[in-house]
Amino acid sequence: DTVDTTDTSATTTETTTENTTETTTEMTTTETTTEETTTETTTEETTTEQPKVEEPTIPKSIKILAIGNSFSDDATEHLFGILKDAGVEEVIIGNLYIGGCSIDTHWNNMKNDSAAYEFRYYNNQADRTNTKRSISYALALHEWDYITIQQVSQNSGQPTTLGNLQNALDYINQKKTNENAKIYWHSTWAYQQNSTHSSFPTYGSNQMKMYEAIVNTVNQEAPKVGIKLIIPSGTAVQNA
């Protein structure tokens, strides 16, 4: 018996294929340097030059004479203190007062040189004196800087009641001792809407109607007698 032994040589093919592909991924670091574009927008502030407002010059002395009634009394009640607080060194205020005094009554008192007025007088002192005086006396007492005159409230919106206004103004201009004294019309105010004043029905018992009548009367009559300076108390009260 022949045993045929075939040695199969174990061919160990060690195929060690180390395909080590080192893929070097180049990390491309793209440094994007964003240049911060700083746009300096210089906004030129367009400066519009405003007109210069000059501070009012405070006079050393103010002399005011009011030829009026209860409305002028209201107007001057705190005026002395206001002017003193503003820095005026010498404050002289005279108020020729008769309650409910009209332009016609003023004119009659001028013609008769009647000492019919309570002369409420501040002679640079907070305490006022009250004496019976005439308009001529008061006009001659000082070289007044300002002189005011007014109509009685119920007639303030009635142009036909101002027939003697020119006569009164002529008298003031003749008797005043300061030729540069300025004359003002002191405009009164309308009655409150629920007023029970006997003359309120003249204006339909309507405050706005009375106010408009007062304004229209002043605008119509003041230029006729050469009054250019108005104290708009009525408008101030109406707007309050």
PDB file of C-alpha atoms in Angstrom:
ATOM      1  CA  ASP A   1       0.000   0.000   0.000  1.00  0.00           C
ATOM      2  CA  THR A   2       1.633   3.213  -1.064  1.00  0.00           C
ATOM      3  CA  VAL A   3       0.567   6.292   0.883  1.00  0.00           C
ATOM      4  CA  ASP A   4       1.043   9.330  -1.231  1.00  0.00           C
ATOM      5  CA  THR A   5       1.625  12.149   1.184  1.00  0.00           C
ATOM      6  CA  THR A   6       1.541  15.537  -0.434  1.00  0.00           C
ATOM      7  CA  ASP A   7       2.844  18.311   1.793  1.00  0.00           C
ATOM      8  CA  THR A   8       0.948  21.260   0.759  1.00  0.00           C
ATOM      9  CA  SER A   9       3.150  24.048   1.740  1.00  0.00           C
ATOM     10  CA  ALA A  10       0.915  26.502   3.433  1.00  0.00           C
ATOM     11  CA  THR A  11       1.715  29.510   1.562  1.00  0.00           C
ATOM     12  CA  THR A  12       0.942  32.208   3.944  1.00  0.00           C
ATOM     13  CA  THR A  13       0.749  35.201   1.947  1.00  0.00           C
ATOM     14  CA  GLU A  14       0.799  37.847   4.452  1.00  0.00           C
ATOM     15  CA  THR A  15      -0.317  40.644   2.490  1.00  0.00           C
ATOM     16  CA  THR A  16       0.002  43.374   4.913  1.00  0.00           C
ATOM     17  CA  THR A  17      -1.021  46.204   2.878  1.00  0.00           C
ATOM     18  CA  GLU A  18      -0.888  48.989   5.265  1.00  0.00           C
ATOM     19  CA  ASN A  19      -2.221  51.576   3.065  1.00  0.00           C
ATOM     20  CA  THR A  20      -1.954  54.203   5.645  1.00  0.00           C
ATOM     21  CA  THR A  21      -3.025  57.096   3.690  1.00  0.00           C
ATOM     22  CA  GLU A  22      -2.312  59.900   5.878  1.00  0.00           C
ATOM     23  CA  THR A  23      -4.591  62.394   4.505  1.00  0.00           C
ATOM     24  CA  THR A  24      -3.299  65.504   5.897  1.00  0.00           C
ATOM     25  CA  THR A  25      -6.216  67.734   5.635  1.00  0.00           C
ATOM     26  CA  GLU A  26      -4.728  70.991   5.640  1.00  0.00           C
ATOM     27  CA  MET A  27      -6.964  72.977   7.801  1.00  0.00           C
ATOM     28  CA  THR A  28      -7.111  75.986   5.817  1.00  0.00           C
ATOM     29  CA  THR A  29      -7.913  78.544   8.406  1.00  0.00           C
ATOM     30  CA  THR A  30      -9.279  81.345   6.496  1.00  0.00           C
ATOM     31  CA  GLU A  31      -9.021  84.155   8.850  1.00  0.00           C
ATOM     32  CA  THR A  32     -11.458  86.526   7.484  1.00  0.00           C
ATOM     33  CA  THR A  33     -10.500  89.698   9.060  1.00  0.00           C
ATOM     34  CA  THR A  34     -13.487  91.781   8.710  1.00  0.00           C
ATOM     35  CA  GLU A  35     -12.147  95.173   8.773  1.00  0.00           C
ATOM     36  CA  GLU A  36     -14.569  97.086  10.836  1.00  0.00           C
ATOM     37  CA  THR A  37     -15.173  99.954   8.656  1.00  0.00           C
ATOM     38  CA  THR A  38     -15.824 102.625  11.135  1.00  0.00           C
ATOM     39  CA  THR A  39     -17.583 105.196   9.183  1.00  0.00           C
ATOM     40  CA  GLU A  40     -17.388 108.247  11.298  1.00  0.00           C
ATOM     41  CA  THR A  41     -20.320 110.133  10.111  1.00  0.00           C
ATOM     42  CA  THR A  42     -19.711 113.544  11.375  1.00  0.00           C
ATOM     43  CA  THR A  43     -23.095 115.110  11.285  1.00  0.00           C
ATOM     44  CA  GLU A  44     -22.444 118.737  11.212  1.00  0.00           C
ATOM     45  CA  GLU A  45     -24.939 120.245  13.535  1.00  0.00           C
ATOM     46  CA  THR A  46     -26.442 123.023  11.615  1.00  0.00           C
ATOM     47  CA  THR A  47     -26.612 125.696  14.220  1.00  0.00           C
ATOM     48  CA  THR A  48     -29.177 128.267  13.312  1.00  0.00           C
ATOM     49  CA  GLU A  49     -28.312 131.341  15.204  1.00  0.00           C
ATOM     50  CA  GLN A  50     -31.285 132.402  17.236  1.00  0.00           C
ATOM     51  CA  PRO A  51     -31.824 136.075  17.772  1.00  0.00           C
ATOM     52  CA  LYS A  52     -30.256 137.123  21.001  1.00  0.00           C
ATOM     53  CA  VAL A  53     -32.777 137.835  23.681  1.00  0.00           C
ATOM     54  CA  GLU A  54     -31.408 140.569  25.804  1.00  0.00           C
ATOM     55  CA  GLU A  55     -32.164 140.533  29.469  1.00  0.00           C
ATOM     56  CA  PRO A  56     -34.414 143.439  30.337  1.00  0.00           C
ATOM     57  CA  THR A  57     -32.703 146.332  31.964  1.00  0.00           C
ATOM     58  CA  ILE A  58     -34.158 146.884  35.411  1.00  0.00           C
ATOM     59  CA  PRO A  59     -34.677 150.616  35.945  1.00  0.00           C
ATOM     60  CA  LYS A  60     -33.659 152.094  39.256  1.00  0.00           C
ATOM     61  CA  SER A  61     -36.958 153.935  39.538  1.00  0.00           C
ATOM     62  CA  ILE A  62     -40.520 153.375  38.303  1.00  0.00           C
ATOM     63  CA  LYS A  63     -43.396 155.791  38.884  1.00  0.00           C
ATOM     64  CA  ILE A  64     -46.906 154.682  37.899  1.00  0.00           C
ATOM     65  CA  LEU A  65     -50.170 156.611  38.174  1.00  0.00           C
ATOM     66  CA  ALA A  66     -53.488 154.856  37.578  1.00  0.00           C
ATOM     67  CA  ILE A  67     -56.674 156.841  36.933  1.00  0.00           C
ATOM     68  CA  GLY A  68     -59.280 154.189  37.422  1.00  0.00           C
ATOM     69  CA  ASN A  69     -61.661 152.276  39.628  1.00  0.00           C
ATOM     70  CA  SER A  70     -61.772 148.851  41.270  1.00  0.00           C
ATOM     71  CA  PHE A  71     -59.999 147.328  38.275  1.00  0.00           C
ATOM     72  CA  SER A  72     -56.996 149.615  38.711  1.00  0.00           C
ATOM     73  CA  ASP A  73     -57.117 148.797  42.416  1.00  0.00           C
ATOM     74  CA  ASP A  74     -56.816 145.083  41.564  1.00  0.00           C
ATOM     75  CA  ALA A  75     -53.987 145.820  39.129  1.00  0.00           C
ATOM     76  CA  THR A  76     -51.876 147.725  41.662  1.00  0.00           C
ATOM     77  CA  GLU A  77     -52.599 145.646  44.770  1.00  0.00           C
ATOM     78  CA  HIS A  78     -49.411 143.558  44.517  1.00  0.00           C
ATOM     79  CA  LEU A  79     -47.492 145.662  42.016  1.00  0.00           C
ATOM     80  CA  PHE A  80     -45.247 147.328  44.581  1.00  0.00           C
ATOM     81  CA  GLY A  81     -43.909 144.000  45.851  1.00  0.00           C
ATOM     82  CA  ILE A  82     -43.491 142.589  42.343  1.00  0.00           C
ATOM     83  CA  LEU A  83     -41.380 145.538  41.216  1.00  0.00           C
ATOM     84  CA  LYS A  84     -39.313 145.521  44.396  1.00  0.00           C
ATOM     85  CA  ASP A  85     -38.639 141.799  43.996  1.00  0.00           C
ATOM     86  CA  ALA A  86     -37.547 142.488  40.412  1.00  0.00           C
ATOM     87  CA  GLY A  87     -34.841 144.816  41.736  1.00  0.00           C
ATOM     88  CA  VAL A  88     -36.364 148.251  41.214  1.00  0.00           C
ATOM     89  CA  GLU A  89     -34.912 150.488  43.895  1.00  0.00           C
ATOM     90  CA  GLU A  90     -37.552 153.214  43.913  1.00  0.00           C
ATOM     91  CA  VAL A  91     -41.184 152.242  43.349  1.00  0.00           C
ATOM     92  CA  ILE A  92     -43.858 154.937  43.468  1.00  0.00           C
ATOM     93  CA  ILE A  93     -47.458 153.990  42.663  1.00  0.00           C
ATOM     94  CA  GLY A  94     -50.529 156.177  42.821  1.00  0.00           C
ATOM     95  CA  ASN A  95     -54.052 154.913  42.205  1.00  0.00           C
ATOM     96  CA  LEU A  96     -56.879 157.426  41.846  1.00  0.00           C
ATOM     97  CA  TYR A  97     -59.774 155.263  42.910  1.00  0.00           C
ATOM     98  CA  ILE A  98     -63.541 155.648  42.693  1.00  0.00           C
ATOM     99  CA  GLY A  99     -65.527 152.419  42.529  1.00  0.00           C
ATOM    100  CA  GLY A 100     -67.372 152.107  39.222  1.00  0.00           C
ATOM    101  CA  CYS A 101     -65.829 155.270  37.799  1.00  0.00           C
ATOM    102  CA  SER A 102     -66.460 155.849  34.096  1.00  0.00           C
ATOM    103  CA  ILE A 103     -64.622 157.945  31.522  1.00  0.00           C
ATOM    104  CA  ASP A 104     -67.416 160.531  31.700  1.00  0.00           C
ATOM    105  CA  THR A 105     -66.996 160.775  35.483  1.00  0.00           C
ATOM    106  CA  HIS A 106     -63.224 161.123  35.149  1.00  0.00           C
ATOM    107  CA  TRP A 107     -63.746 163.937  32.684  1.00  0.00           C
ATOM    108  CA  ASN A 108     -66.246 165.731  34.912  1.00  0.00           C
ATOM    109  CA  ASN A 109     -63.842 165.467  37.847  1.00  0.00           C
ATOM    110  CA  MET A 110     -61.082 166.903  35.682  1.00  0.00           C
ATOM    111  CA  LYS A 111     -63.204 169.844  34.589  1.00  0.00           C
ATOM    112  CA  ASN A 112     -64.271 170.593  38.158  1.00  0.00           C
ATOM    113  CA  ASP A 113     -60.890 169.776  39.685  1.00  0.00           C
ATOM    114  CA  SER A 114     -62.788 167.651  42.153  1.00  0.00           C
ATOM    115  CA  ALA A 115     -60.937 165.939  44.998  1.00  0.00           C
ATOM    116  CA  ALA A 116     -63.306 163.001  44.660  1.00  0.00           C
ATOM    117  CA  TYR A 117     -60.771 160.208  44.512  1.00  0.00           C
ATOM    118  CA  GLU A 118     -59.324 158.014  47.195  1.00  0.00           C
ATOM    119  CA  PHE A 119     -55.654 158.382  46.346  1.00  0.00           C
ATOM    120  CA  ARG A 120     -54.003 155.086  47.212  1.00  0.00           C
ATOM    121  CA  TYR A 121     -50.323 155.915  47.274  1.00  0.00           C
ATOM    122  CA  TYR A 122     -47.148 153.866  47.667  1.00  0.00           C
ATOM    123  CA  ASN A 123     -44.196 156.220  48.167  1.00  0.00           C
ATOM    124  CA  ASN A 124     -41.435 153.611  47.967  1.00  0.00           C
ATOM    125  CA  GLN A 125     -42.917 151.906  51.014  1.00  0.00           C
ATOM    126  CA  ALA A 126     -45.074 148.810  51.247  1.00  0.00           C
ATOM    127  CA  ASP A 127     -47.603 150.620  53.426  1.00  0.00           C
ATOM    128  CA  ARG A 128     -49.841 152.834  51.353  1.00  0.00           C
ATOM    129  CA  THR A 129     -51.561 156.030  52.373  1.00  0.00           C
ATOM    130  CA  ASN A 130     -55.158 156.858  51.487  1.00  0.00           C
ATOM    131  CA  THR A 131     -56.215 160.487  51.082  1.00  0.00           C
ATOM    132  CA  LYS A 132     -58.865 162.356  49.136  1.00  0.00           C
ATOM    133  CA  ARG A 133     -57.256 163.956  46.109  1.00  0.00           C
ATOM    134  CA  SER A 134     -57.951 165.334  42.654  1.00  0.00           C
ATOM    135  CA  ILE A 135     -56.497 164.176  39.354  1.00  0.00           C
ATOM    136  CA  SER A 136     -54.618 167.452  38.971  1.00  0.00           C
ATOM    137  CA  TYR A 137     -52.982 166.955  42.379  1.00  0.00           C
ATOM    138  CA  ALA A 138     -51.808 163.460  41.492  1.00  0.00           C
ATOM    139  CA  LEU A 139     -50.497 164.459  38.063  1.00  0.00           C
ATOM    140  CA  ALA A 140     -48.409 167.253  39.604  1.00  0.00           C
ATOM    141  CA  LEU A 141     -47.065 165.111  42.439  1.00  0.00           C
ATOM    142  CA  HIS A 142     -44.377 163.279  40.437  1.00  0.00           C
ATOM    143  CA  GLU A 143     -42.852 163.055  37.031  1.00  0.00           C
ATOM    144  CA  TRP A 144     -44.716 159.851  36.322  1.00  0.00           C
ATOM    145  CA  ASP A 145     -43.205 157.327  33.913  1.00  0.00           C
ATOM    146  CA  TYR A 146     -46.506 155.612  33.151  1.00  0.00           C
ATOM    147  CA  ILE A 147     -50.103 156.821  33.397  1.00  0.00           C
ATOM    148  CA  THR A 148     -53.048 154.471  32.889  1.00  0.00           C
ATOM    149  CA  ILE A 149     -56.717 155.213  32.317  1.00  0.00           C
ATOM    150  CA  GLN A 150     -59.719 152.932  31.882  1.00  0.00           C
ATOM    151  CA  GLN A 151     -63.434 152.684  31.363  1.00  0.00           C
ATOM    152  CA  VAL A 152     -65.914 151.304  33.884  1.00  0.00           C
ATOM    153  CA  SER A 153     -66.426 147.581  33.249  1.00  0.00           C
ATOM    154  CA  GLN A 154     -70.058 147.630  32.068  1.00  0.00           C
ATOM    155  CA  ASN A 155     -69.221 150.223  29.397  1.00  0.00           C
ATOM    156  CA  SER A 156     -65.919 148.708  28.303  1.00  0.00           C
ATOM    157  CA  GLY A 157     -67.494 146.992  25.316  1.00  0.00           C
ATOM    158  CA  GLN A 158     -69.616 150.010  24.300  1.00  0.00           C
ATOM    159  CA  PRO A 159     -67.778 152.368  21.898  1.00  0.00           C
ATOM    160  CA  THR A 160     -70.432 155.068  22.212  1.00  0.00           C
ATOM    161  CA  THR A 161     -69.534 155.582  25.891  1.00  0.00           C
ATOM    162  CA  LEU A 162     -66.051 156.878  25.066  1.00  0.00           C
ATOM    163  CA  GLY A 163     -67.049 160.272  23.724  1.00  0.00           C
ATOM    164  CA  ASN A 164     -65.053 162.112  26.404  1.00  0.00           C
ATOM    165  CA  LEU A 165     -61.939 159.977  26.192  1.00  0.00           C
ATOM    166  CA  GLN A 166     -60.130 162.466  23.972  1.00  0.00           C
ATOM    167  CA  ASN A 167     -60.952 165.291  26.407  1.00  0.00           C
ATOM    168  CA  ALA A 168     -59.567 163.250  29.314  1.00  0.00           C
ATOM    169  CA  LEU A 169     -56.378 162.444  27.418  1.00  0.00           C
ATOM    170  CA  ASP A 170     -55.866 166.075  26.447  1.00  0.00           C
ATOM    171  CA  TYR A 171     -56.195 167.047  30.107  1.00  0.00           C
ATOM    172  CA  ILE A 172     -53.639 164.431  31.174  1.00  0.00           C
ATOM    173  CA  ASN A 173     -51.170 165.551  28.524  1.00  0.00           C
ATOM    174  CA  GLN A 174     -51.536 169.176  29.600  1.00  0.00           C
ATOM    175  CA  LYS A 175     -51.119 168.492  33.305  1.00  0.00           C
ATOM    176  CA  LYS A 176     -48.435 165.790  33.397  1.00  0.00           C
ATOM    177  CA  THR A 177     -44.990 167.009  34.428  1.00  0.00           C
ATOM    178  CA  ASN A 178     -43.002 164.436  32.470  1.00  0.00           C
ATOM    179  CA  GLU A 179     -43.462 165.048  28.774  1.00  0.00           C
ATOM    180  CA  ASN A 180     -42.150 161.538  28.074  1.00  0.00           C
ATOM    181  CA  ALA A 181     -44.689 159.835  30.299  1.00  0.00           C
ATOM    182  CA  LYS A 182     -46.366 156.960  28.458  1.00  0.00           C
ATOM    183  CA  ILE A 183     -50.157 156.702  28.572  1.00  0.00           C
ATOM    184  CA  TYR A 184     -51.674 153.214  28.605  1.00  0.00           C
ATOM    185  CA  TRP A 185     -55.245 152.058  28.169  1.00  0.00           C
ATOM    186  CA  HIS A 186     -56.032 149.534  30.886  1.00  0.00           C
ATOM    187  CA  SER A 187     -58.407 147.066  29.271  1.00  0.00           C
ATOM    188  CA  THR A 188     -60.853 145.428  31.680  1.00  0.00           C
ATOM    189  CA  TRP A 189     -62.155 141.864  31.637  1.00  0.00           C
ATOM    190  CA  ALA A 190     -65.528 140.277  31.021  1.00  0.00           C
ATOM    191  CA  TYR A 191     -67.817 139.165  33.825  1.00  0.00           C
ATOM    192  CA  GLN A 192     -67.818 135.513  34.790  1.00  0.00           C
ATOM    193  CA  GLN A 193     -70.490 133.445  33.080  1.00  0.00           C
ATOM    194  CA  ASN A 194     -72.758 133.214  36.129  1.00  0.00           C
ATOM    195  CA  SER A 195     -72.454 136.924  36.979  1.00  0.00           C
ATOM    196  CA  THR A 196     -75.542 138.660  38.325  1.00  0.00           C
ATOM    197  CA  HIS A 197     -74.232 142.134  37.430  1.00  0.00           C
ATOM    198  CA  SER A 198     -77.126 144.352  36.352  1.00  0.00           C
ATOM    199  CA  SER A 199     -75.346 145.308  33.107  1.00  0.00           C
ATOM    200  CA  PHE A 200     -74.440 141.785  32.046  1.00  0.00           C
ATOM    201  CA  PRO A 201     -77.647 141.425  29.967  1.00  0.00           C
ATOM    202  CA  THR A 202     -76.237 144.197  27.732  1.00  0.00           C
ATOM    203  CA  TYR A 203     -73.941 141.482  26.440  1.00  0.00           C
ATOM    204  CA  GLY A 204     -76.588 138.768  26.383  1.00  0.00           C
ATOM    205  CA  SER A 205     -75.294 137.518  29.749  1.00  0.00           C
ATOM    206  CA  ASN A 206     -72.567 135.824  27.727  1.00  0.00           C
ATOM    207  CA  GLN A 207     -68.963 136.076  28.855  1.00  0.00           C
ATOM    208  CA  MET A 208     -67.418 135.469  25.450  1.00  0.00           C
ATOM    209  CA  LYS A 209     -69.703 138.004  23.812  1.00  0.00           C
ATOM    210  CA  MET A 210     -68.720 140.614  26.401  1.00  0.00           C
ATOM    211  CA  TYR A 211     -65.022 139.814  26.035  1.00  0.00           C
ATOM    212  CA  GLU A 212     -65.176 140.149  22.253  1.00  0.00           C
ATOM    213  CA  ALA A 213     -67.061 143.438  22.572  1.00  0.00           C
ATOM    214  CA  ILE A 214     -64.340 144.803  24.885  1.00  0.00           C
ATOM    215  CA  VAL A 215     -61.561 143.772  22.504  1.00  0.00           C
ATOM    216  CA  ASN A 216     -63.364 145.194  19.475  1.00  0.00           C
ATOM    217  CA  THR A 217     -64.030 148.476  21.265  1.00  0.00           C
ATOM    218  CA  VAL A 218     -60.379 148.886  22.202  1.00  0.00           C
ATOM    219  CA  ASN A 219     -59.207 148.027  18.685  1.00  0.00           C
ATOM    220  CA  GLN A 220     -61.704 150.460  17.188  1.00  0.00           C
ATOM    221  CA  GLU A 221     -61.420 153.418  19.540  1.00  0.00           C
ATOM    222  CA  ALA A 222     -57.809 153.456  20.783  1.00  0.00           C
ATOM    223  CA  PRO A 223     -56.296 154.455  17.408  1.00  0.00           C
ATOM    224  CA  LYS A 224     -58.792 157.302  17.080  1.00  0.00           C
ATOM    225  CA  VAL A 225     -57.406 159.035  20.181  1.00  0.00           C
ATOM    226  CA  GLY A 226     -53.774 158.112  19.606  1.00  0.00           C
ATOM    227  CA  ILE A 227     -53.517 155.392  22.262  1.00  0.00           C
ATOM    228  CA  LYS A 228     -50.886 152.903  21.132  1.00  0.00           C
ATOM    229  CA  LEU A 229     -50.176 151.152  24.401  1.00  0.00           C
ATOM    230  CA  ILE A 230     -52.707 148.660  25.772  1.00  0.00           C
ATOM    231  CA  ILE A 231     -52.580 146.641  28.996  1.00  0.00           C
ATOM    232  CA  PRO A 232     -54.544 143.526  27.952  1.00  0.00           C
ATOM    233  CA  SER A 233     -55.741 142.498  31.408  1.00  0.00           C
ATOM    234  CA  GLY A 234     -59.036 141.294  29.969  1.00  0.00           C
ATOM    235  CA  THR A 235     -57.298 138.899  27.597  1.00  0.00           C
ATOM    236  CA  ALA A 236     -55.046 137.624  30.365  1.00  0.00           C
ATOM    237  CA  VAL A 237     -58.041 136.867  32.579  1.00  0.00           C
ATOM    238  CA  GLN A 238     -59.981 135.323  29.675  1.00  0.00           C
ATOM    239  CA  ASN A 239     -57.084 132.975  28.895  1.00  0.00           C
ATOM    240  CA  ALA A 240     -56.435 132.014  32.509  1.00  0.00           C
TER     241      ALA A 240
END
